[in-house]
Coordinates of C-alpha atoms in Angstrom, one line a residue:
M1 CA 0.0 0.0 0.0
I2 CA 1.4 3.4 -1.0
D3 CA 2.1 5.7 1.9
P4 CA 3.0 9.2 0.4
V5 CA 4.2 10.6 3.8
K6 CA 6.6 7.6 4.3
D7 CA 7.9 8.0 0.7
F8 CA 8.3 11.8 1.1
N9 CA 10.2 11.3 4.4
A10 CA 12.6 8.9 2.5
L11 CA 13.5 11.4 -0.2
P12 CA 17.0 12.9 -0.1
C13 CA 17.1 16.6 0.9
P14 CA 20.3 18.0 -0.8
P15 CA 21.2 21.7 -0.4
L16 CA 21.6 22.0 -4.2
A17 CA 19.1 21.2 -7.0
P18 CA 20.0 18.2 -9.3
S19 CA 21.8 20.6 -11.6
S20 CA 24.2 21.5 -8.8
K21 CA 24.0 25.1 -10.0
V22 CA 21.2 26.6 -7.9
P23 CA 20.1 26.1 -4.3
N24 CA 17.3 23.6 -3.6
H25 CA 15.1 26.3 -2.4
W26 CA 11.4 26.4 -3.2
H27 CA 8.6 29.0 -2.8
F28 CA 4.9 28.2 -2.8
D29 CA 1.6 30.0 -2.5
L30 CA -2.1 29.4 -3.0
R31 CA -4.1 31.2 -5.8
Y32 CA -7.6 31.2 -7.3
V33 CA -7.6 30.8 -11.1
T34 CA -10.8 32.2 -12.5
L35 CA -10.6 30.7 -16.0
E36 CA -13.2 28.0 -16.6
P37 CA -13.3 25.7 -14.8
P38 CA -12.2 27.9 -11.9
A39 CA -10.1 26.3 -9.2
H40 CA -7.6 27.0 -6.5
V41 CA -4.0 26.1 -7.5
L42 CA -0.8 25.5 -5.6
F43 CA 2.0 27.4 -7.3
L44 CA 5.7 26.3 -6.8
V45 CA 8.7 28.2 -8.1
Q46 CA 12.5 27.8 -7.7
L47 CA 13.4 31.5 -8.0
D48 CA 17.1 30.9 -8.7
S49 CA 16.3 28.8 -11.8
S50 CA 12.8 30.2 -12.6
F51 CA 11.5 26.7 -12.7
V52 CA 7.7 26.7 -12.1
H53 CA 5.1 24.1 -11.3
M54 CA 1.4 24.4 -10.7
E55 CA -1.2 21.9 -9.3
R56 CA -4.9 22.3 -9.4
L57 CA -6.5 21.6 -6.1
P58 CA -7.4 19.1 -4.8
Y59 CA -4.7 17.5 -6.9
D60 CA -6.3 14.0 -6.9
V61 CA -9.6 14.9 -8.6
D62 CA -10.4 15.4 -12.3
P63 CA -9.3 19.1 -13.0
T64 CA -12.1 19.5 -15.5
S65 CA -14.9 18.4 -13.2
N66 CA -17.0 20.3 -10.6
E67 CA -15.2 18.3 -7.9
T68 CA -12.8 21.2 -7.5
L69 CA -15.7 23.3 -6.1
F70 CA -15.6 21.4 -2.9
Y71 CA -12.3 23.2 -2.1
F72 CA -12.9 26.8 -1.2
P73 CA -10.8 27.5 2.0
E74 CA -11.6 30.6 4.0
S75 CA -8.7 30.2 6.5
S76 CA -5.1 28.9 6.4
S77 CA -6.1 26.0 8.6
A78 CA -8.8 25.0 6.2
A79 CA -6.4 25.3 3.2
A80 CA -3.4 23.5 4.8
P81 CA -4.5 19.8 4.5
V82 CA -5.0 20.0 0.7
V83 CA -1.9 22.2 0.2
C84 CA 0.3 19.7 2.2
K85 CA -0.9 16.7 0.1
A86 CA -0.3 18.6 -3.1
L87 CA 3.2 19.6 -1.9
I88 CA 4.1 16.0 -1.1
H89 CA 2.7 14.8 -4.4
S90 CA 4.6 17.4 -6.4
F91 CA 8.0 16.4 -5.0
L92 CA 7.3 12.7 -5.2
D93 CA 6.0 13.1 -8.8
G94 CA 9.1 15.1 -9.8
F95 CA 6.8 17.9 -10.8
G96 CA 5.6 15.9 -13.8
I97 CA 8.8 16.5 -15.7
E98 CA 8.6 13.0 -17.3
K99 CA 5.8 14.4 -19.5
F100 CA 8.2 16.8 -21.2
T101 CA 11.6 15.0 -21.2
K102 CA 13.2 11.6 -20.9
D103 CA 16.1 13.0 -18.8
V104 CA 14.2 12.9 -15.4
P105 CA 16.2 13.3 -12.2
A106 CA 15.3 11.2 -9.2
P107 CA 12.7 12.7 -6.8
Y108 CA 14.1 14.8 -4.0
A109 CA 12.6 16.9 -1.1
P110 CA 13.1 20.6 -0.7
F111 CA 16.1 21.8 1.4
K112 CA 14.2 25.0 2.1
L113 CA 10.5 25.8 1.6
T114 CA 9.1 29.3 1.9
T115 CA 5.8 31.2 1.4
G116 CA 4.8 34.8 1.7
E117 CA 1.7 34.1 3.8
R118 CA 2.5 33.9 7.5
S119 CA -0.6 32.2 8.7
L120 CA -0.4 29.6 5.8
A121 CA 3.2 28.9 6.7
H122 CA 2.2 28.1 10.3
A123 CA -0.8 26.0 9.2
V124 CA 1.3 24.0 6.8
E125 CA 3.9 23.3 9.5
E126 CA 1.3 22.1 11.9
E127 CA -0.4 19.9 9.2
F128 CA 2.9 18.4 8.2
Q129 CA 3.6 17.5 11.8
C130 CA 0.2 15.9 12.2
M131 CA 0.8 13.9 9.0
G132 CA 4.1 12.6 10.4
V133 CA 6.4 14.4 8.1
R134 CA 10.0 14.3 9.4
R135 CA 10.9 17.3 11.4
E136 CA 13.4 19.1 9.1
L137 CA 10.9 19.0 6.2
C138 CA 8.2 20.6 8.4
R139 CA 9.9 24.0 8.7
I140 CA 8.3 26.7 6.5
E141 CA 10.1 30.0 6.3
I142 CA 8.4 33.4 5.7
A143 CA 9.6 35.1 2.5
S144 CA 9.3 38.8 2.9
G145 CA 10.3 41.8 0.9
N146 CA 9.1 43.4 -2.3
R147 CA 11.8 41.9 -4.4
T148 CA 10.7 38.4 -3.6
H149 CA 7.1 39.2 -4.3
V150 CA 7.9 40.8 -7.7
A151 CA 10.0 37.8 -8.7
V152 CA 7.3 35.3 -7.7
Q153 CA 4.6 37.2 -9.5
A154 CA 6.7 37.5 -12.6
A155 CA 7.2 33.7 -12.5
F156 CA 3.5 33.1 -12.2
N157 CA 2.7 35.5 -15.0
R158 CA 4.6 33.2 -17.4
I159 CA 2.2 30.4 -16.6
W160 CA -0.8 32.7 -16.6
E161 CA 0.0 33.8 -20.2
R162 CA -0.2 30.2 -21.4
L163 CA -3.4 29.6 -19.5
V164 CA -5.0 32.7 -21.0
Q165 CA -4.0 31.7 -24.5
A166 CA -5.6 28.2 -24.0
S167 CA -8.8 29.7 -22.5
G168 CA -10.5 30.2 -25.8
L169 CA -11.6 33.7 -24.9
G170 CA -9.7 35.2 -27.8
P171 CA -7.8 38.6 -28.0
V172 CA -10.0 40.1 -25.2
A173 CA -8.4 37.7 -22.7
T174 CA -5.2 39.7 -22.8
V175 CA -6.9 42.2 -20.3
L176 CA -7.3 39.4 -17.7
K177 CA -5.1 40.1 -14.7
A178 CA -3.1 37.3 -13.1
P179 CA -4.4 36.4 -9.7
D180 CA -2.4 37.3 -6.6
P181 CA -1.5 34.9 -3.8
I182 CA -4.4 34.4 -1.3
Q183 CA -3.9 36.2 2.0
F184 CA -5.6 34.7 5.0
S185 CA -3.9 36.6 7.8
N186 CA -6.0 39.8 7.6
F187 CA -9.3 38.2 6.6
R188 CA -12.1 36.7 8.6
P189 CA -15.6 35.9 7.2
A190 CA -18.4 38.0 8.7
E191 CA -21.3 36.5 10.7
W192 CA -23.3 34.5 8.3
P193 CA -25.9 34.8 7.0
R194 CA -25.9 38.5 7.6
D195 CA -29.6 38.9 6.9
L196 CA -30.7 36.4 9.5
N197 CA -31.6 38.4 12.6
L198 CA -31.7 35.6 15.2
D199 CA -30.5 35.0 18.7
C200 CA -29.0 31.5 18.7
E201 CA -29.7 31.3 22.5
A202 CA -33.4 32.0 21.9
P203 CA -34.3 31.0 18.4
D204 CA -37.4 32.2 16.7
D205 CA -38.8 29.5 14.4
F206 CA -41.1 32.0 12.6
N207 CA -38.1 34.2 11.7
R208 CA -36.2 31.2 10.6
A209 CA -39.1 30.1 8.3
V210 CA -39.2 33.6 6.9
F211 CA -35.5 33.5 6.1
Y212 CA -35.9 30.0 4.5
T213 CA -38.7 31.3 2.4
R214 CA -36.7 34.4 1.3
Q215 CA -33.9 32.0 0.1
L216 CA -36.5 30.2 -2.0
A217 CA -37.8 33.4 -3.4
S218 CA -34.3 34.2 -4.7
L219 CA -34.7 31.2 -7.0
Q220 CA -37.8 32.5 -8.7
V221 CA -37.5 32.8 -12.5
V222 CA -37.7 36.4 -13.6
E223 CA -39.7 36.9 -16.8
N224 CA -42.1 39.5 -18.0
N225 CA -45.1 37.1 -17.8
T226 CA -44.1 35.6 -14.4
L227 CA -46.1 36.6 -11.4
P228 CA -44.1 37.4 -8.2
M229 CA -44.0 34.6 -5.6
N230 CA -46.8 34.7 -3.1
I231 CA -44.6 35.0 -0.1
R232 CA -47.4 34.4 2.4
Q233 CA -48.5 31.2 0.6
A234 CA -44.9 30.1 0.2
L235 CA -44.2 30.7 3.9
S236 CA -47.2 28.6 4.8
G237 CA -45.9 25.7 2.7
V238 CA -42.4 26.1 4.2
M239 CA -43.7 26.0 7.8
D240 CA -45.8 22.9 7.0
L241 CA -42.7 21.2 5.5
L242 CA -40.5 22.1 8.5
S243 CA -43.0 20.8 11.0
R244 CA -43.9 17.7 9.0
K245 CA -40.3 16.5 8.1
P246 CA -37.7 16.4 11.0
L247 CA -34.2 17.7 10.4
A248 CA -32.7 14.3 11.0
V249 CA -34.8 12.7 8.3
V250 CA -33.9 15.4 5.8
R251 CA -30.2 15.0 6.5
A252 CA -30.3 11.2 6.3
E253 CA -32.0 11.5 2.9
A254 CA -29.5 14.1 1.7
D255 CA -26.6 11.9 2.8
T256 CA -28.0 9.0 0.7
G257 CA -28.1 11.1 -2.4
N258 CA -31.6 12.7 -2.4
V259 CA -31.0 16.0 -4.3
M260 CA -34.1 17.9 -3.0
S261 CA -33.3 16.9 0.6
A262 CA -29.7 18.1 0.1
I263 CA -31.1 21.6 -0.9
D264 CA -33.6 21.5 1.9
Y265 CA -31.0 20.6 4.4
A266 CA -28.7 23.3 3.2
L267 CA -31.5 25.9 3.6
R268 CA -32.3 24.6 7.1
V269 CA -28.6 25.0 8.0
S270 CA -28.5 28.6 6.7
A271 CA -31.7 29.4 8.7
G272 CA -30.2 28.0 11.9
Y273 CA -32.4 24.9 12.3
A274 CA -29.2 22.7 12.8
G275 CA -27.7 25.1 15.4
K276 CA -25.5 28.1 14.6
P277 CA -25.5 28.5 10.8
D278 CA -22.5 26.8 9.3
R279 CA -21.1 28.3 6.1
E280 CA -19.1 25.2 5.2
V281 CA -21.9 22.7 5.7
F282 CA -24.3 24.9 3.7
R283 CA -21.8 25.1 0.8
R284 CA -20.8 21.4 0.9
Y285 CA -24.4 20.1 0.5
L286 CA -25.1 22.5 -2.4
V287 CA -21.9 21.4 -4.1
V288 CA -23.0 17.8 -3.6
V289 CA -26.1 18.7 -5.7
I290 CA -24.0 20.3 -8.4
T291 CA -21.7 17.2 -8.7
S292 CA -24.6 14.7 -8.4
D293 CA -25.2 12.4 -11.4
T294 CA -28.9 12.2 -10.5
A295 CA -29.6 15.9 -10.1
S296 CA -31.4 17.6 -13.0
D297 CA -29.9 20.7 -14.7
L298 CA -32.6 22.8 -13.0
D299 CA -31.7 21.4 -9.5
K300 CA -28.0 22.1 -10.2
A301 CA -29.0 25.6 -11.4
R302 CA -30.8 26.2 -8.1
A303 CA -27.8 25.1 -6.1
H304 CA -25.5 27.4 -8.1
G305 CA -28.1 30.2 -7.5
L306 CA -28.0 29.7 -3.7
L307 CA -24.2 29.8 -3.7
I308 CA -24.1 33.3 -5.2
E309 CA -25.1 35.0 -1.9
W310 CA -22.7 32.7 0.1
H311 CA -19.8 34.4 -1.7
T312 CA -21.1 38.0 -1.8
A313 CA -22.1 38.1 1.9
V314 CA -18.7 37.1 3.1
S315 CA -17.8 40.5 4.6
A316 CA -19.7 43.6 5.6
S317 CA -17.0 46.0 4.5
E318 CA -15.3 44.4 1.4
I319 CA -15.6 41.6 -1.1
R320 CA -12.4 40.0 -2.3
A321 CA -11.6 39.2 -5.9
R322 CA -11.9 35.4 -5.7
Y323 CA -15.3 35.6 -4.0
V324 CA -16.6 37.9 -6.7
H325 CA -15.3 35.6 -9.4
A326 CA -16.6 32.5 -7.7
A327 CA -20.1 34.2 -7.3
A328 CA -20.0 35.1 -11.0
H329 CA -19.1 31.6 -11.9
H330 CA -22.1 30.2 -10.0
A331 CA -24.4 32.8 -11.5
N332 CA -23.1 32.0 -15.0
E333 CA -23.6 28.2 -14.4
S334 CA -27.1 28.9 -13.1
V335 CA -28.1 30.7 -16.3
R336 CA -26.5 28.0 -18.5
L337 CA -28.1 25.1 -16.7
A338 CA -31.6 26.6 -16.2
G339 CA -31.8 28.4 -19.6
K340 CA -33.4 31.3 -17.7
S341 CA -32.5 33.7 -14.9
F342 CA -33.3 33.5 -11.2
S343 CA -33.8 36.7 -9.2
A344 CA -30.6 35.9 -7.3
V345 CA -28.6 36.0 -10.6
L346 CA -30.1 39.3 -11.7
W347 CA -29.7 40.9 -8.3
F348 CA -26.0 39.9 -8.2
A349 CA -25.5 41.2 -11.7
S350 CA -27.1 44.6 -10.9
Q351 CA -25.8 45.1 -7.4
T352 CA -22.3 43.5 -7.6
L353 CA -21.1 42.5 -11.0
E354 CA -22.0 45.6 -13.0
P355 CA -20.7 48.2 -10.4
L356 CA -17.4 46.2 -9.9
S357 CA -16.9 45.8 -13.7
K358 CA -16.2 49.5 -13.9
Q359 CA -13.1 48.9 -11.8
T360 CA -11.8 45.7 -13.4
A361 CA -12.0 44.5 -16.9
D362 CA -11.8 40.9 -15.8
L363 CA -15.4 40.8 -14.9
C364 CA -16.4 42.2 -18.3
V365 CA -14.6 39.6 -20.4
Q366 CA -15.9 36.6 -18.6
Y367 CA -19.3 35.3 -17.5
K368 CA -21.1 35.9 -20.8
G369 CA -24.3 34.1 -19.7
V370 CA -24.8 36.5 -16.7
W371 CA -24.1 39.5 -18.8
D372 CA -26.5 38.4 -21.6
A373 CA -29.3 37.7 -19.0
Y374 CA -28.7 41.1 -17.3
E375 CA -28.7 43.0 -20.5
K376 CA -31.9 41.2 -21.6
R377 CA -33.6 42.1 -18.3
T378 CA -32.4 45.7 -18.5
E379 CA -33.9 46.0 -22.0
E380 CA -37.2 44.5 -20.8
I381 CA -37.4 47.0 -18.0
S382 CA -36.6 49.9 -20.3
R383 CA -39.2 48.7 -22.7
D384 CA -41.8 48.3 -20.0
T385 CA -40.9 51.7 -18.6
A386 CA -41.3 53.3 -22.1
Q387 CA -44.7 51.6 -22.5
A388 CA -45.8 52.8 -19.1
E389 CA -44.7 56.4 -20.0
K390 CA -46.9 56.2 -23.1
K391 CA -49.8 55.4 -20.9
R392 CA -49.2 58.4 -18.6
A393 CA -52.0 60.9 -19.1
K394 CA -51.1 64.0 -21.2
K395 CA -53.2 66.3 -18.9
S396 CA -52.2 65.6 -15.4
N397 CA -54.5 68.3 -13.8
R398 CA -57.9 67.2 -15.3
Y399 CA -60.7 66.7 -12.9
V400 CA -60.6 62.9 -12.7
C401 CA -59.6 60.8 -9.7
A402 CA -56.0 59.6 -10.4
A403 CA -56.4 56.2 -8.8
V404 CA -56.2 53.6 -11.5
N405 CA -59.4 51.8 -10.8
C406 CA -61.5 54.9 -9.8
L407 CA -63.8 56.5 -12.3
I408 CA -65.0 59.5 -10.2
Q409 CA -65.1 62.8 -12.1
A410 CA -65.6 66.3 -10.8
D411 CA -66.7 69.5 -12.6
K412 CA -64.5 71.6 -10.4
G413 CA -61.0 70.9 -9.2
K414 CA -61.6 71.9 -5.6
L415 CA -63.9 68.8 -5.2
L416 CA -60.8 66.6 -5.5
S417 CA -57.8 66.5 -3.1
Q418 CA -54.3 66.9 -4.5
C419 CA -51.3 65.0 -3.4
A420 CA -49.5 66.9 -0.6
G421 CA -46.1 65.5 -1.5
K422 CA -43.1 67.1 -3.3
C423 CA -44.1 66.3 -6.9
D424 CA -44.4 69.3 -9.3
L425 CA -47.6 71.3 -9.1
D426 CA -48.5 70.7 -12.7
K427 CA -48.1 67.0 -12.3
K428 CA -49.8 66.5 -8.9
P429 CA -52.5 63.7 -9.0
S430 CA -55.9 64.5 -7.6
Y431 CA -58.1 62.1 -5.6
C432 CA -61.8 61.8 -4.8
S433 CA -61.1 60.7 -1.2
K434 CA -58.1 60.8 1.2
E435 CA -59.8 60.6 4.6
T436 CA -58.0 58.3 7.0
R437 CA -61.3 56.8 8.0
Y438 CA -61.4 55.0 4.7
P439 CA -58.5 52.5 4.8
F440 CA -58.8 51.8 1.1
S441 CA -59.2 55.5 0.0
S442 CA -58.3 56.4 -3.6
E443 CA -55.1 58.2 -2.5
R444 CA -53.9 55.3 -0.5
A445 CA -54.7 52.8 -3.3
D446 CA -52.7 54.8 -5.8
W447 CA -49.6 55.4 -3.6
K448 CA -47.7 52.4 -4.9
N449 CA -48.1 53.8 -8.4
H450 CA -47.4 57.4 -7.5
K451 CA -44.6 57.0 -4.9
P452 CA -41.6 56.7 -7.3
F453 CA -42.8 60.0 -9.0
C454 CA -43.6 62.0 -5.8
K455 CA -40.5 64.2 -6.0
P456 CA -39.4 67.4 -7.8
G457 CA -38.7 67.0 -11.5
A458 CA -40.2 63.6 -11.8
A459 CA -42.5 62.5 -14.7
C460 CA -46.3 62.5 -14.3
S461 CA -47.6 59.4 -12.6
I462 CA -51.2 59.6 -13.7
L463 CA -52.3 56.7 -15.9
D464 CA -54.9 56.9 -18.6
K465 CA -58.1 55.1 -17.7
A466 CA -58.6 51.7 -19.2
E467 CA -62.3 52.6 -19.6
C468 CA -63.5 55.6 -21.5
L469 CA -65.2 58.1 -19.2
P470 CA -68.5 59.5 -20.6
I471 CA -69.3 63.2 -19.9
S472 CA -72.4 64.0 -17.9
S473 CA -75.1 65.7 -19.9
K474 CA -76.4 67.7 -16.9
T475 CA -74.4 70.8 -17.4
G476 CA -76.6 72.9 -15.1
M477 CA -75.6 71.0 -12.0
Q478 CA -72.5 72.8 -10.6
G479 CA -70.2 71.6 -7.9
S480 CA -71.0 67.9 -8.4
I481 CA -69.1 64.7 -8.8
S482 CA -70.1 61.9 -11.2
I483 CA -69.5 58.3 -12.1
P484 CA -70.4 56.1 -15.1
V485 CA -72.9 53.3 -14.4
I486 CA -74.8 50.7 -16.4
G487 CA -78.4 51.7 -17.0
P488 CA -81.4 49.5 -16.9
D489 CA -81.2 49.0 -20.7
G490 CA -77.6 47.9 -20.4
K491 CA -76.2 51.1 -21.8
P492 CA -73.7 53.3 -20.0
M493 CA -75.0 56.4 -18.3
V494 CA -73.6 59.0 -15.8
V495 CA -74.9 59.6 -12.3
S496 CA -74.0 63.0 -10.9
S497 CA -74.5 64.4 -7.4
S498 CA -73.6 67.4 -5.4
S499 CA -74.4 65.8 -2.0
M500 CA -73.4 62.1 -2.3
S501 CA -69.9 61.1 -1.2
P502 CA -67.5 59.3 -3.7
E503 CA -68.1 56.1 -1.7
M504 CA -71.8 56.3 -2.2
L505 CA -71.4 56.8 -6.0
K506 CA -69.1 53.9 -6.1
E507 CA -71.7 51.7 -4.4
I508 CA -74.3 52.8 -7.0
R509 CA -71.9 51.8 -9.8
K510 CA -71.2 48.4 -8.1
A511 CA -74.9 47.8 -7.8
S512 CA -75.5 48.6 -11.5
E513 CA -72.7 46.2 -12.5
E514 CA -74.2 43.4 -10.3
R515 CA -77.7 43.9 -11.8
A516 CA -76.2 43.8 -15.3
A517 CA -74.3 40.6 -14.4
Q518 CA -77.5 39.0 -13.1
R519 CA -79.3 39.8 -16.4
S520 CA -76.4 38.3 -18.3
I521 CA -76.6 35.1 -16.3
S522 CA -80.3 34.8 -16.8
R523 CA -79.9 35.1 -20.5
S524 CA -77.1 32.6 -20.5
R525 CA -79.2 30.0 -18.6
S526 CA -82.1 30.3 -21.1
L527 CA -79.7 29.8 -24.0
G528 CA -77.8 27.0 -22.2
K529 CA -80.9 24.8 -22.0
L530 CA -81.2 24.8 -25.8
G531 CA -77.5 24.2 -26.1
S532 CA -77.6 21.2 -23.8
I533 CA -80.3 19.5 -25.8
Q534 CA -78.4 20.0 -29.0
I535 CA -75.3 18.4 -27.4
E536 CA -77.2 15.5 -26.1
N537 CA -78.9 14.8 -29.4
F538 CA -75.5 15.0 -31.1
S539 CA -73.8 12.6 -28.7
L540 CA -76.7 10.1 -29.0
D541 CA -76.2 10.0 -32.7

């Protein structure tokens, strides 16, 4: 049985490299390569000879598969186990030189091993000791100074140029910046999830269920003909699921390969049902879905969609490059697999990707799926806005209640109440009722429509009525309000009054509509009897 640590301990450790011309000194660091498929890499360089070597991590999985997604360390201690295994493999394998030449020197261990990240150096030392690596090979020195940093980056740039050329992105790929070494020392993920306002000592199951439901809402497909999720109804379903299916059962199903249970368990973990929310557990179960052979493309797209926020909510004050790129990758994969866009994707594109793209060209060149989805949605919104503007009334000060579904008219402007907000005087909407004793008054009903326009310089918010408003023929009655109704003969007519309230007139209109509906039903029933006989006779034939 192969024992890599035993074999590594048996390697010679000469002070000079096999060429005997340069010291056997090696420098390593950890980086995140954003080119598809993205992955963390171990970079090794012998600065005196400029010999470089790179291993995708984890080194023992297919580099073209999604298995690399499992590895996303957020601390040096989390990174060290995989880094140590890759270091041992690199030296035992002779850096893969046999793939390029027949003159292959015997494997050897490093006489000196350095890195520029202090916390990673300590974590690797401790991990080597735990693995049983012999003492002199466990020592990792700290390489400091700008000269070393520049030399290491220049060495990595040579590998990066070849990677970019092979990426298939074409000439635009030349703007892609080589990633820097990952720094763990000055970074600590924020409390997660940051939108979950819960006290772990006294958990609130209702707030947890609300958070769970909001996570589901982020997976809603955004299309022009799609109605928004009914949060209240969804919340009811979530609370029923949570009470009906115990956490232990969900986890057991997830651990045996049930894709939906894996998503369910990840959401419960994020909402605190399994104790304090655990970022790593949440991420691991979603990556299980992404790498599952039984998961549908839509399920994988959902898992990618949920992982977007995991990366963008990592810090309250900053978001590091590898987190932005990882989030963009998940958003891109979500669009590709689903063939449509979830709200989580479009929110990320508008709130994070688009603003940051103005600072770095890397984000503009990659993630075409996200950009196409975002541009499509932006065009849809612009088109809808333009259409809405066409519907805005040309005369904003006419004597008609501005509420969309209200048909009250007045023959004098003083009979209506204008908005008291900051909108321009010539664009202020007027309403037939605004008293607080009417909880569904016209002004309150129209506030959702008018609110975005209630500011100086804004466009007119008043919409043209869907129904044509007939003009009252009683010109002699001054100081009255009117409303169109359906007359006894089924034809429209106008009821005007100088003493009735708008609510009373609306009741009259409602009663006229109900009478008209009853007459229509009566006629339909009489016609329906003849129709049923004809159908029966036809079927008997």
